[in-house]
Amino acid sequence: MDNSIRLKEIVDKKMGFYQIRTKNTIIKAMKKTKENMPF
């Protein structure tokens, strides 16, 4: 029982890190796009 709870925490953390990374990547891409736009 304790093992499965720990496993869930690890998975949740990995998912959280992945979402943050993805968000940062999207923000960086949007900033680049804005810089490349003439207006």
C-alpha positions as a printed NumPy array, in Angstrom:
array([[  0.   ,   0.   ,   0.   ],
       [  2.748,   2.448,   1.003],
       [  4.646,   1.492,  -2.139],
       [  1.81 ,   2.386,  -4.51 ],
       [  1.318,   5.762,  -2.798],
       [  5.028,   6.54 ,  -3.216],
       [  4.871,   5.465,  -6.847],
       [  1.906,   7.774,  -7.435],
       [  3.826,  10.685,  -5.878],
       [  6.806,  10.023,  -8.16 ],
       [  4.547,   9.89 , -11.225],
       [  2.758,  13.096, -10.161],
       [  6.106,  14.867,  -9.728],
       [  7.318,  13.716, -13.142],
       [  4.067,  14.878, -14.741],
       [  4.39 ,  18.229, -12.959],
       [  7.959,  18.699, -14.182],
       [  6.901,  17.719, -17.704],
       [  4.026,  20.229, -17.7  ],
       [  6.296,  23.029, -16.435],
       [  8.926,  22.193, -19.092],
       [  6.278,  22.144, -21.815],
       [  4.857,  25.47 , -20.623],
       [  8.324,  27.06 , -20.627],
       [  8.988,  25.722, -24.122],
       [  5.7  ,  27.179, -25.392],
       [  6.432,  30.559, -23.771],
       [  9.928,  30.628, -25.324],
       [  8.495,  29.766, -28.74 ],
       [  5.878,  32.518, -28.429],
       [  8.531,  35.082, -27.465],
       [ 10.622,  34.091, -30.493],
       [  7.561,  34.392, -32.725],
       [  6.824,  37.887, -31.375],
       [ 10.425,  38.97 , -32.012],
       [ 10.246,  37.716, -35.605],
       [  6.964,  39.527, -36.314],
       [  7.36 ,  42.946, -37.957],
       [  4.339,  44.409, -36.117]])
